[in-house]
CSV table of C-alpha atoms and ligand atoms in Angstrom, one decimal:
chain,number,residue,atom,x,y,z
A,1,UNK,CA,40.9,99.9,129.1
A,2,UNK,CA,39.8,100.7,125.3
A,3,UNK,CA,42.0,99.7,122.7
A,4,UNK,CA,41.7,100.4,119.4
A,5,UNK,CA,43.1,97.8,116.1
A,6,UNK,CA,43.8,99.7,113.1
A,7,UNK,CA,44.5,97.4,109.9
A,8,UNK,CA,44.3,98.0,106.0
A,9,UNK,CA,46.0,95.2,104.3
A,10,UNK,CA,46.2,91.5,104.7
A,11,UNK,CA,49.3,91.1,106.4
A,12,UNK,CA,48.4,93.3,109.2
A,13,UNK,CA,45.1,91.2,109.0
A,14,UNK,CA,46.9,88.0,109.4
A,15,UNK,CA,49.3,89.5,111.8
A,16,UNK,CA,46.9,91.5,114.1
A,17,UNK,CA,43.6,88.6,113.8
A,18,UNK,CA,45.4,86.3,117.0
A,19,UNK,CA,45.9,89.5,118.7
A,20,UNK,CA,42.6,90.2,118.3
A,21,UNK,CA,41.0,87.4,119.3
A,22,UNK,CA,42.9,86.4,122.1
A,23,UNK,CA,42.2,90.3,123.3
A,24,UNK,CA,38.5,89.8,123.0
A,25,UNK,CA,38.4,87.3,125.6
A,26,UNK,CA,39.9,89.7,128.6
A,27,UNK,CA,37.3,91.2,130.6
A,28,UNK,CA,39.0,94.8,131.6
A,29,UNK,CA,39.7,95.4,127.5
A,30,UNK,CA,36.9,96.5,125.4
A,31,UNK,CA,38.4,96.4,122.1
A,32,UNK,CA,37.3,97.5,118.3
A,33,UNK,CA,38.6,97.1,115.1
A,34,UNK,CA,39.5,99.7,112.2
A,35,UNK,CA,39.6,98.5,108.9
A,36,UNK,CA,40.7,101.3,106.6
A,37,UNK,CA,39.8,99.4,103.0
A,38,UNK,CA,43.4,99.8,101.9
A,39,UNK,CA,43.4,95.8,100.6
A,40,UNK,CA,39.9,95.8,101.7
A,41,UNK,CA,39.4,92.7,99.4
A,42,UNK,CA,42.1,91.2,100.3
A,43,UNK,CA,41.3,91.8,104.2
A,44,UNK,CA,37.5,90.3,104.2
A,45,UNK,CA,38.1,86.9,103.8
A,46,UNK,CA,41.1,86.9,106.2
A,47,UNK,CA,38.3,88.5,109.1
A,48,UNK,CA,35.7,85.9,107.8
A,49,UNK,CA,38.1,82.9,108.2
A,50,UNK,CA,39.5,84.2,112.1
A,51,UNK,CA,36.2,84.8,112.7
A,52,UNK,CA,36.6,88.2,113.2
A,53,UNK,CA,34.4,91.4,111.8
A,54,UNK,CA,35.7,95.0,112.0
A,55,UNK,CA,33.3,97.5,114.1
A,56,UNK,CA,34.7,100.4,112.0
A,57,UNK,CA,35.1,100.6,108.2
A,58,UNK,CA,36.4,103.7,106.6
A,59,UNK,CA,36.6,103.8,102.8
A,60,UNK,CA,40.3,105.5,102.1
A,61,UNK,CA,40.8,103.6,98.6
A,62,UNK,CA,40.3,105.5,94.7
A,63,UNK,CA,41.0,104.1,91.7
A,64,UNK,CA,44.6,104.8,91.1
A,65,UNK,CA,45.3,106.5,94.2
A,66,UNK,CA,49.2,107.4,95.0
A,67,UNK,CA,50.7,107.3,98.4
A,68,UNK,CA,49.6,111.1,99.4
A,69,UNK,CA,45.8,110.7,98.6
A,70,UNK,CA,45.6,107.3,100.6
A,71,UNK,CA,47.7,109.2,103.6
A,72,UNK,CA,45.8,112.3,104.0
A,73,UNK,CA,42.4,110.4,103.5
A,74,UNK,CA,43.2,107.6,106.5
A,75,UNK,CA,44.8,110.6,108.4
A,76,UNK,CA,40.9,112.4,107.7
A,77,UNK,CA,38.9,109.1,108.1
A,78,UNK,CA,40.2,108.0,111.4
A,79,UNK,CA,40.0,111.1,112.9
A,80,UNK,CA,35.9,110.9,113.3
A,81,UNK,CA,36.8,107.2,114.5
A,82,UNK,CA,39.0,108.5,117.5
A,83,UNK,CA,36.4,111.2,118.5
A,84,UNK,CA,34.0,108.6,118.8
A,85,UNK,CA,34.9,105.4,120.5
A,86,UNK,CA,38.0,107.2,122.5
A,87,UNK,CA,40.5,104.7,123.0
A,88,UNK,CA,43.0,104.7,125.7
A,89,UNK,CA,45.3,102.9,122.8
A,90,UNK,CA,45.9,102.8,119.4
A,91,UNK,CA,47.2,99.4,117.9
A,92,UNK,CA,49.2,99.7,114.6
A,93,UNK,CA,51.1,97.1,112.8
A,94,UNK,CA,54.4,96.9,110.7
A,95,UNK,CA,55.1,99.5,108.2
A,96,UNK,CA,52.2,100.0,106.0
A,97,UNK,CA,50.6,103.3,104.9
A,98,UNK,CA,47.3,102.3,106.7
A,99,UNK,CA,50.2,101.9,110.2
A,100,UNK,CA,52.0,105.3,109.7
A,101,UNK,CA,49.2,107.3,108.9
A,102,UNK,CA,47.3,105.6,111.5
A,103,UNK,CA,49.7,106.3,114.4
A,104,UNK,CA,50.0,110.1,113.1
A,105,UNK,CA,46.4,110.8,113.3
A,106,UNK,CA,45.8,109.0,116.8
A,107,UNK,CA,48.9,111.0,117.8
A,108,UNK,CA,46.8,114.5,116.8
A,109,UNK,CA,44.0,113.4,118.4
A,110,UNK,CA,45.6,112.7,121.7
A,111,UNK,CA,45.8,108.9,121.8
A,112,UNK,CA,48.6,106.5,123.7
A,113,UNK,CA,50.0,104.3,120.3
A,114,UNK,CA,51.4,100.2,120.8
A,115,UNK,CA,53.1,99.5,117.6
A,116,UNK,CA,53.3,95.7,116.9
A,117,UNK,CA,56.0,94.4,114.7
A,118,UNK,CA,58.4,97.1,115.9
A,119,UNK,CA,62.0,97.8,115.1
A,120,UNK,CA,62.6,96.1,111.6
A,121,UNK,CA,65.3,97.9,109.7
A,122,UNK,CA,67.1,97.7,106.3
A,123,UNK,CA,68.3,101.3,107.4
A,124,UNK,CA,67.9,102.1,103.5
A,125,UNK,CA,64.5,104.3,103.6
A,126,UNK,CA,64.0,103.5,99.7
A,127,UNK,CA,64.3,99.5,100.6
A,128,UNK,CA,61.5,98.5,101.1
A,129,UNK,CA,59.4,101.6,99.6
A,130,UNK,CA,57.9,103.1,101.3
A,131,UNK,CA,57.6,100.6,104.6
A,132,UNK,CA,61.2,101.1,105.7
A,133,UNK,CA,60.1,105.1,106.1
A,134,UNK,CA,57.0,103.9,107.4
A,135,UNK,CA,58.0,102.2,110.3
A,136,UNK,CA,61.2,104.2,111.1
A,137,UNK,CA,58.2,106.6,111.4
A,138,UNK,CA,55.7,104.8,113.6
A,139,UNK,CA,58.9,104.3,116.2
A,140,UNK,CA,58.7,107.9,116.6
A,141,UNK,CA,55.3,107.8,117.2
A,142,UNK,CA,54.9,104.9,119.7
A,143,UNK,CA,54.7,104.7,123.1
A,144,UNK,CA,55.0,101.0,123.4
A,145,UNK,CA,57.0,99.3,120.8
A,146,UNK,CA,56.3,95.4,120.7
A,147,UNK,CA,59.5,94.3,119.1
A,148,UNK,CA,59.2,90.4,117.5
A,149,UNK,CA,62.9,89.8,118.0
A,150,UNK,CA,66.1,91.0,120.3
A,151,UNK,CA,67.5,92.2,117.0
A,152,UNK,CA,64.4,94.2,116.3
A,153,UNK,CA,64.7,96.1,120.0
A,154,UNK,CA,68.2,96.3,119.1
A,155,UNK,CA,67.6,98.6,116.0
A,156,UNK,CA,65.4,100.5,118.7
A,157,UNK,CA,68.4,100.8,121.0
A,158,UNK,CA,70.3,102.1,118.5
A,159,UNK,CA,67.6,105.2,117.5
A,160,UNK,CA,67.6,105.9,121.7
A,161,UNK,CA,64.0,104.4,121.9
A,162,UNK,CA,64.7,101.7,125.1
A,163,UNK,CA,61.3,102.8,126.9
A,164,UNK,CA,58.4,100.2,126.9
A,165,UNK,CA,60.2,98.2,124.4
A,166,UNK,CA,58.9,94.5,124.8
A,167,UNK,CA,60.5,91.8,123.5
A,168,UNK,CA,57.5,89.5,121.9
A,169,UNK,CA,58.2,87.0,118.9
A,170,UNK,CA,56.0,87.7,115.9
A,171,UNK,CA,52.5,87.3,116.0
A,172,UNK,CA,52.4,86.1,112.6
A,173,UNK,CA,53.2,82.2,114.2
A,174,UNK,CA,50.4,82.6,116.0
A,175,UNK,CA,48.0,83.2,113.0
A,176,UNK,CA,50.0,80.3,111.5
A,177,UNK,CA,49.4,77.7,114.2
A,178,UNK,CA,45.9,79.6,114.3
A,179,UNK,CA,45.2,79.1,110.7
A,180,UNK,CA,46.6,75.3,110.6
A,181,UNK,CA,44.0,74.6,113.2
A,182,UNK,CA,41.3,76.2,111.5
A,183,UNK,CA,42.0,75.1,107.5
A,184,UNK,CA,39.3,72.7,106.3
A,185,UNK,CA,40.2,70.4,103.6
A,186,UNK,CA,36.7,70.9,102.0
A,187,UNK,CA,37.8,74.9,101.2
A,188,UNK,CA,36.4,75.5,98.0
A,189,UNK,CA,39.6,77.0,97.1
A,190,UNK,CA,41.6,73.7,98.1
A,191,UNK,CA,39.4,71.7,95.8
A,192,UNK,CA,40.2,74.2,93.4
A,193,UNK,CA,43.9,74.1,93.7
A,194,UNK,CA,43.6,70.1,94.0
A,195,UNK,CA,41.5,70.0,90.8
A,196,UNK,CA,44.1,72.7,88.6
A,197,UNK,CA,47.9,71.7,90.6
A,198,UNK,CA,49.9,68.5,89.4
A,199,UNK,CA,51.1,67.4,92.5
A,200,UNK,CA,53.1,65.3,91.2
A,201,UNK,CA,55.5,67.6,90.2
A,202,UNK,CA,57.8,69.9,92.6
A,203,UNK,CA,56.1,72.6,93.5
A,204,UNK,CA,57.4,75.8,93.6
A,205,UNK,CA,55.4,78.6,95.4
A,206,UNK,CA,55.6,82.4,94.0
A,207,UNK,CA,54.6,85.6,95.0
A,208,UNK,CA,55.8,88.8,94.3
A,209,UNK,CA,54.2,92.4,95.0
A,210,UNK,CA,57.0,94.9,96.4
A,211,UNK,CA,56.8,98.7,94.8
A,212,UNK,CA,60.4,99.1,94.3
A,213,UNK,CA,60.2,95.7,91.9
A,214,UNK,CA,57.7,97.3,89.8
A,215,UNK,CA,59.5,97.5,86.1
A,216,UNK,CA,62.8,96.4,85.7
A,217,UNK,CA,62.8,94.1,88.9
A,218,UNK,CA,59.5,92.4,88.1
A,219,UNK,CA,60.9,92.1,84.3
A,220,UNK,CA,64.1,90.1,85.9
A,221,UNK,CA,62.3,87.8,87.9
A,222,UNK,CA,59.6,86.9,85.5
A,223,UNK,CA,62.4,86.2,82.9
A,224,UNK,CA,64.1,84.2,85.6
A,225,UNK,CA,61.2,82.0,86.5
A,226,UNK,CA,60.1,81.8,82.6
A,227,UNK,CA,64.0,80.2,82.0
A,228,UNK,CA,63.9,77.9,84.6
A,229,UNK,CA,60.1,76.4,83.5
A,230,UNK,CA,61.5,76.1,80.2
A,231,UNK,CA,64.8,74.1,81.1
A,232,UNK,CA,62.8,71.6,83.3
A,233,UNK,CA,59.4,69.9,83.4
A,234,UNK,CA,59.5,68.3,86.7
A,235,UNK,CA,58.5,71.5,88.3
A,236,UNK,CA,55.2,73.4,88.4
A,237,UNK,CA,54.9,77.3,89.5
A,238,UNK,CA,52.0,78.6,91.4
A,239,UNK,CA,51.7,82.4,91.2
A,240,UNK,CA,49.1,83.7,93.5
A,241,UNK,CA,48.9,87.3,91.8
A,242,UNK,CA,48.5,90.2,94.1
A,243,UNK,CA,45.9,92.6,92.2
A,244,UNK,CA,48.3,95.5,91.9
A,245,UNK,CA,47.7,96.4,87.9
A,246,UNK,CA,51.2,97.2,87.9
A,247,UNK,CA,52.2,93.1,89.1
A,248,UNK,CA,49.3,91.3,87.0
A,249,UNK,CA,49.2,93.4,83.5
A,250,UNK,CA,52.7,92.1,83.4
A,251,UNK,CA,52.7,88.8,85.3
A,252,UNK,CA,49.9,87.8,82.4
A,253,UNK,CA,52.1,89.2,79.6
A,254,UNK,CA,55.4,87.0,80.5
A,255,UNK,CA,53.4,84.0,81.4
A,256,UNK,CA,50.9,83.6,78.8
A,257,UNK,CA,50.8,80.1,77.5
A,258,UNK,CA,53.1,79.0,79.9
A,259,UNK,CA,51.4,75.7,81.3
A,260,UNK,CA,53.6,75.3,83.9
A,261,UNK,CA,53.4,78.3,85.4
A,262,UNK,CA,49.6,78.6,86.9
A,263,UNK,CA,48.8,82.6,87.4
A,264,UNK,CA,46.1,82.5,90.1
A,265,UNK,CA,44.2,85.2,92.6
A,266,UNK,CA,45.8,85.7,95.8
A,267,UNK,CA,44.5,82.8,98.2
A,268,UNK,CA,42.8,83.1,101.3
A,269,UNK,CA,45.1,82.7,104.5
A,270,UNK,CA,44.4,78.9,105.4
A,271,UNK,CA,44.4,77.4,101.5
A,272,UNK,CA,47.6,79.8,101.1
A,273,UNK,CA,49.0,78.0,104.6
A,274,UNK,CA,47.9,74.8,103.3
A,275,UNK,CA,49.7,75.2,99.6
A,276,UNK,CA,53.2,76.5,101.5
A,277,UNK,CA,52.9,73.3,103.3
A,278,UNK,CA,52.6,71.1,99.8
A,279,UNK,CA,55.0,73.2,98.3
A,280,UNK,CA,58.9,72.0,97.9
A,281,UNK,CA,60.6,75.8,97.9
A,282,UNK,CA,59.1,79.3,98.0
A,283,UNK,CA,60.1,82.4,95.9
A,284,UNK,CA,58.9,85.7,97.5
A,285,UNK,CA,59.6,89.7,98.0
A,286,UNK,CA,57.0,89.5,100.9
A,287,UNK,CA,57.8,89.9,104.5
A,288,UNK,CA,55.3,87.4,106.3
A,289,UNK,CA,56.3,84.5,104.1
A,290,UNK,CA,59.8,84.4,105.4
A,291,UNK,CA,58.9,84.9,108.3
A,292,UNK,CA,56.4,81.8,108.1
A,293,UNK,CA,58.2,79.3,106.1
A,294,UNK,CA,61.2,78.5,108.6
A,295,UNK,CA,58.2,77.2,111.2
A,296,UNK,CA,57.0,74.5,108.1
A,297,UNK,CA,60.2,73.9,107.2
A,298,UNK,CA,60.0,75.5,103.4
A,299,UNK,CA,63.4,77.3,102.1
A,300,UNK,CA,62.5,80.4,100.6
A,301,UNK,CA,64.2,82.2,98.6
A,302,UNK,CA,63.9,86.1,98.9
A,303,UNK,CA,63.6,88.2,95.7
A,304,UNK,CA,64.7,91.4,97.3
A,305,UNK,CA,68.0,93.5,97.8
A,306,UNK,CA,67.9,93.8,101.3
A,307,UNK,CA,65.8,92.3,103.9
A,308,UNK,CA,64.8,93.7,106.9
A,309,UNK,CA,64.3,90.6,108.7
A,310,UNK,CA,68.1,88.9,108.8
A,311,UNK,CA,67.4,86.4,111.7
A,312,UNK,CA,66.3,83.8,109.0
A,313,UNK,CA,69.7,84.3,106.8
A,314,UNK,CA,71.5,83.8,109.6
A,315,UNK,CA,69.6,80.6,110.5
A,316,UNK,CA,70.4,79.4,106.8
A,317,UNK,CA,66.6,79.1,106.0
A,318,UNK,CA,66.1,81.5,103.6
A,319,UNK,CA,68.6,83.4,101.2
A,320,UNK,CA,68.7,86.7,99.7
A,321,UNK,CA,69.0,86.4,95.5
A,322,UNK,CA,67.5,89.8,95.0
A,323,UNK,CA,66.1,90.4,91.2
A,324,UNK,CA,69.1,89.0,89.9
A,325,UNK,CA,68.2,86.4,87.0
A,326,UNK,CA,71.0,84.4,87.6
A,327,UNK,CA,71.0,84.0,91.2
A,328,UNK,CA,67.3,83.3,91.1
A,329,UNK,CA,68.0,80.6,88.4
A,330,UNK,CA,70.9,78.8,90.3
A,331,UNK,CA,69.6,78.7,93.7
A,332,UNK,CA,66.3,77.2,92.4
A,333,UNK,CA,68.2,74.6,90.6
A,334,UNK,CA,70.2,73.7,93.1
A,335,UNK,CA,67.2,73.3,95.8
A,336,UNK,CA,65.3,71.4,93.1
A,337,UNK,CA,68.6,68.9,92.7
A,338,UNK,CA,70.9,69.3,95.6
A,339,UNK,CA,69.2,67.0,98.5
A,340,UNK,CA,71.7,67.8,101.0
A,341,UNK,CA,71.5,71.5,100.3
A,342,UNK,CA,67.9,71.7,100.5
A,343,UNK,CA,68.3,69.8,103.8
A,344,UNK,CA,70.0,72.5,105.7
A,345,UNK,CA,67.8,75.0,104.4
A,346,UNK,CA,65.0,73.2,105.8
A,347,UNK,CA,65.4,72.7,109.8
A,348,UNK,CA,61.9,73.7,111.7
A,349,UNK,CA,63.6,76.6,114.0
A,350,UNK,CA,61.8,79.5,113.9
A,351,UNK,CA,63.8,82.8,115.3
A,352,UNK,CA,60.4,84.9,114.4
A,353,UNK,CA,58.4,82.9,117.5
A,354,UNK,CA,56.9,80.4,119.5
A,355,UNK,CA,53.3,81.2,118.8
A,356,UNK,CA,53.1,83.2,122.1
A,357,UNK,CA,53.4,87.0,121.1
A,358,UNK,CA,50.1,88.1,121.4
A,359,UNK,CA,49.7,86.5,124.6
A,360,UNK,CA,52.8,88.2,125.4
A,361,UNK,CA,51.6,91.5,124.3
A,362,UNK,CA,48.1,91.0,125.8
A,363,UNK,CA,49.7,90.7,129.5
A,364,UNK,CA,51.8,93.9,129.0
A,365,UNK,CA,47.9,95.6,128.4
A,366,UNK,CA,46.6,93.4,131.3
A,367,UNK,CA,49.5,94.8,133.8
A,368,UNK,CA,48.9,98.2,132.6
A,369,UNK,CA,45.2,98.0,133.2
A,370,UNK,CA,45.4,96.4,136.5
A,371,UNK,CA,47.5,99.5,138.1
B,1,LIG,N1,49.2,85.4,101.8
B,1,LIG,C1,47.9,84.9,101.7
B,1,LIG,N2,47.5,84.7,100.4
B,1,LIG,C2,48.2,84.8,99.3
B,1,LIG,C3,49.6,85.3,99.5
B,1,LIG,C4,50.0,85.6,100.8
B,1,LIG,O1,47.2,84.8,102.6
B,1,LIG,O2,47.8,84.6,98.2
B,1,LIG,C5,49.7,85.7,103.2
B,1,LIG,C6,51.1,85.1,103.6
B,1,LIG,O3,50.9,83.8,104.2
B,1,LIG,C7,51.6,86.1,104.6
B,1,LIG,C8,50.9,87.4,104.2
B,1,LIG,O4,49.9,87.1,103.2
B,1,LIG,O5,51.1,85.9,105.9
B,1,LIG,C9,52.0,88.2,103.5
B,1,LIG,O6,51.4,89.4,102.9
B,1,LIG,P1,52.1,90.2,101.8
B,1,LIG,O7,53.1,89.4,101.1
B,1,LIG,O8,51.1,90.9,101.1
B,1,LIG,O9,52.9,91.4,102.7
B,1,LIG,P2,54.2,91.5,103.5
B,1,LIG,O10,54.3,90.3,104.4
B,1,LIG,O11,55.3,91.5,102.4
B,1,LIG,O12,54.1,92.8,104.2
């Protein structure tokens, strides 16, 4: 059986690199990997640090790009990509452009698609934009749906897909316990951090890179965290800065000067891992970290309207405050002062996974080739 990765950006990296690996190791699957340069720097040092190095690099990125150019040019570069190493299956991952576009173009040329990560919904398609279409989208598409959670097969249920939908826990625990493994202390970028962070201080981890927070939302949440540096000092903010212009032109103009909040580039996976375990909360619009932070025991806080991922609010581990200034002000205070209520945001259950999915996954392929 040929099977086929496709990833762009780092959390399909992170997501699909256990998959990967663990796939690489069964002798009836000959598997390659596409990377289609949508985060391409952000996805090199991911591959380097699981050891991994992609057999297929297309170049989809310009300067500036919007969401048709990169769509049409991954639906163009895969194409050639298809013809050549025909795979039996296409892996995609999550809702990404690089995912969508991905599954359509496999789909014209005639290939079976497995979509890991399946079945998250906000059932808002402009929250998040333009994931939620995205992956409403690559449902469609599928013909195996690897859904991390019963809630997540449940949304499938619900849009009549119940075929080959396989209940698997979310890889990304198994790149955590992967990465926790494989961190070295002596990371260059550890030292780094070790050398510029007060540890001392409570540390509270940011990131923020979601399109639909661009402008006012960002504006909101930079004010927020701004206030609460300057009504405290026992706090320190680290701000790993996704490269989007649109985040770091303005993360650099509210923060300026600010010494305790420290605007850095985005970390590689195992010093980020390593940082979210020193940290004592996390603030974050991205998917992955809530999905992570339950299993280290970190509340996070989750700077977005709606979430697609409710099993942690239910679980009391992370909560919702949206780009509301107030919210995000309160709730930070009162898991920096509170002990008791930081406590129950902080039990170690997980309901993302055990760490098993991509073995879970792989023995689905391993059934299928064996018949
Ligand atoms: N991450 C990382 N370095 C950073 C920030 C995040 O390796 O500087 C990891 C994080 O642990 C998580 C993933 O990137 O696994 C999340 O990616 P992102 O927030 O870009 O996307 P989302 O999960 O929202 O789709």
């Amino acid at each position: 059986m040929k099977i086929l990765v496709i990833i762009g950006t780092r959390p399909e990296a992170i997501k699909m690199a256990p998959l990967i690996n663990r796939l690489k190791r069964v002798p009836s699957i000959e598997i390659k990997v596409c990377n289609t340069g949508q985060h391409k720097h952000l996805v090199i040092p991911i591959f380097d640090f699981f050891g991994i190095q992609a057999d297929f690099s297309i170049d989809t990125m310009i300067p500036n790009q919007g969401l048709h150019g990169l769509t049409a040019a991954i639906i163009e570069k895969t194409k050639p990509v298809f013809d050549k190493f025909q795979p039996d299956y296409v892996l995609v991952h999550g809702d990404t452009t690089t995912s969508f576009a991905s599954a359509l173009s496999a789909f014209y040329s005639g290939c079976k698609v497995a979509h890991v990560e399946a079945g998250l919904r906000t059932y808002n398609k402009l929250a998040p934009f333009p994931e939620e279409m995205n992956r409403t989208l690559n449902s469609q598409l599928a013909d195996i749906h690897f859904a991390p959670t019963q809630s997540a097969a449940e949304n499938l249920g619900r849009a009549g897909i119940i075929k080959n939908v396989l209940v698997t826990g979310n890889t990304v625990i198994d790149a955590l316990l992967d990465a926790i493994e494989l961190v070295n202390q002596n990371d260059a970028e550890i030292q780094y951090l070790k050398q510029q962070i007060d540890f001392t201080k409570k540390i509270i981890l940011f990131t923020g890179h979601r399109r639909e927070n661009f402008g006012k939302g960002f504006d909101d949440v930079f004010s927020a965290v701004k206030e609460i540096t300057e009504s405290r000092d026992d706090i320190m903010v680290i701000y790993p800065v996704h490269p989007n212009p649109n985040v770091k032109l303005s993360a650099e103009k509210y923060f300026e000067g600010n010494n305790q909040v420290k605007l850095i580039r985005p970390l590689s996976y195992g010093p980020f891992v390593w940082l979210m375990q020193k940290c004592h909360l996390i603030l974050t619009d991205s998917g992955g970290i809530q999905e992570e932070a339950p299993s280290l025991g970190k509340p996070v806080l989750v700077l977005r309207e709606l979430t697609e991922r409710p099993e942690a609010v239910a679980a009391g581990t992370v909560i919702v405050v949206g780009t509301n200034q107030e919210k995000i002000i309160s709730c930070t205070n009162r898991l920096l002062d509170d002990q008791s209520f930081y406590k129950e945001m902080t039990s170690l259950v997980n309901p993302y996974g055990d760490g098993k999915a991509s073995e879970r996954i792989i023995d689905f392929f391993t059934q299928i080739a064996a018949i």
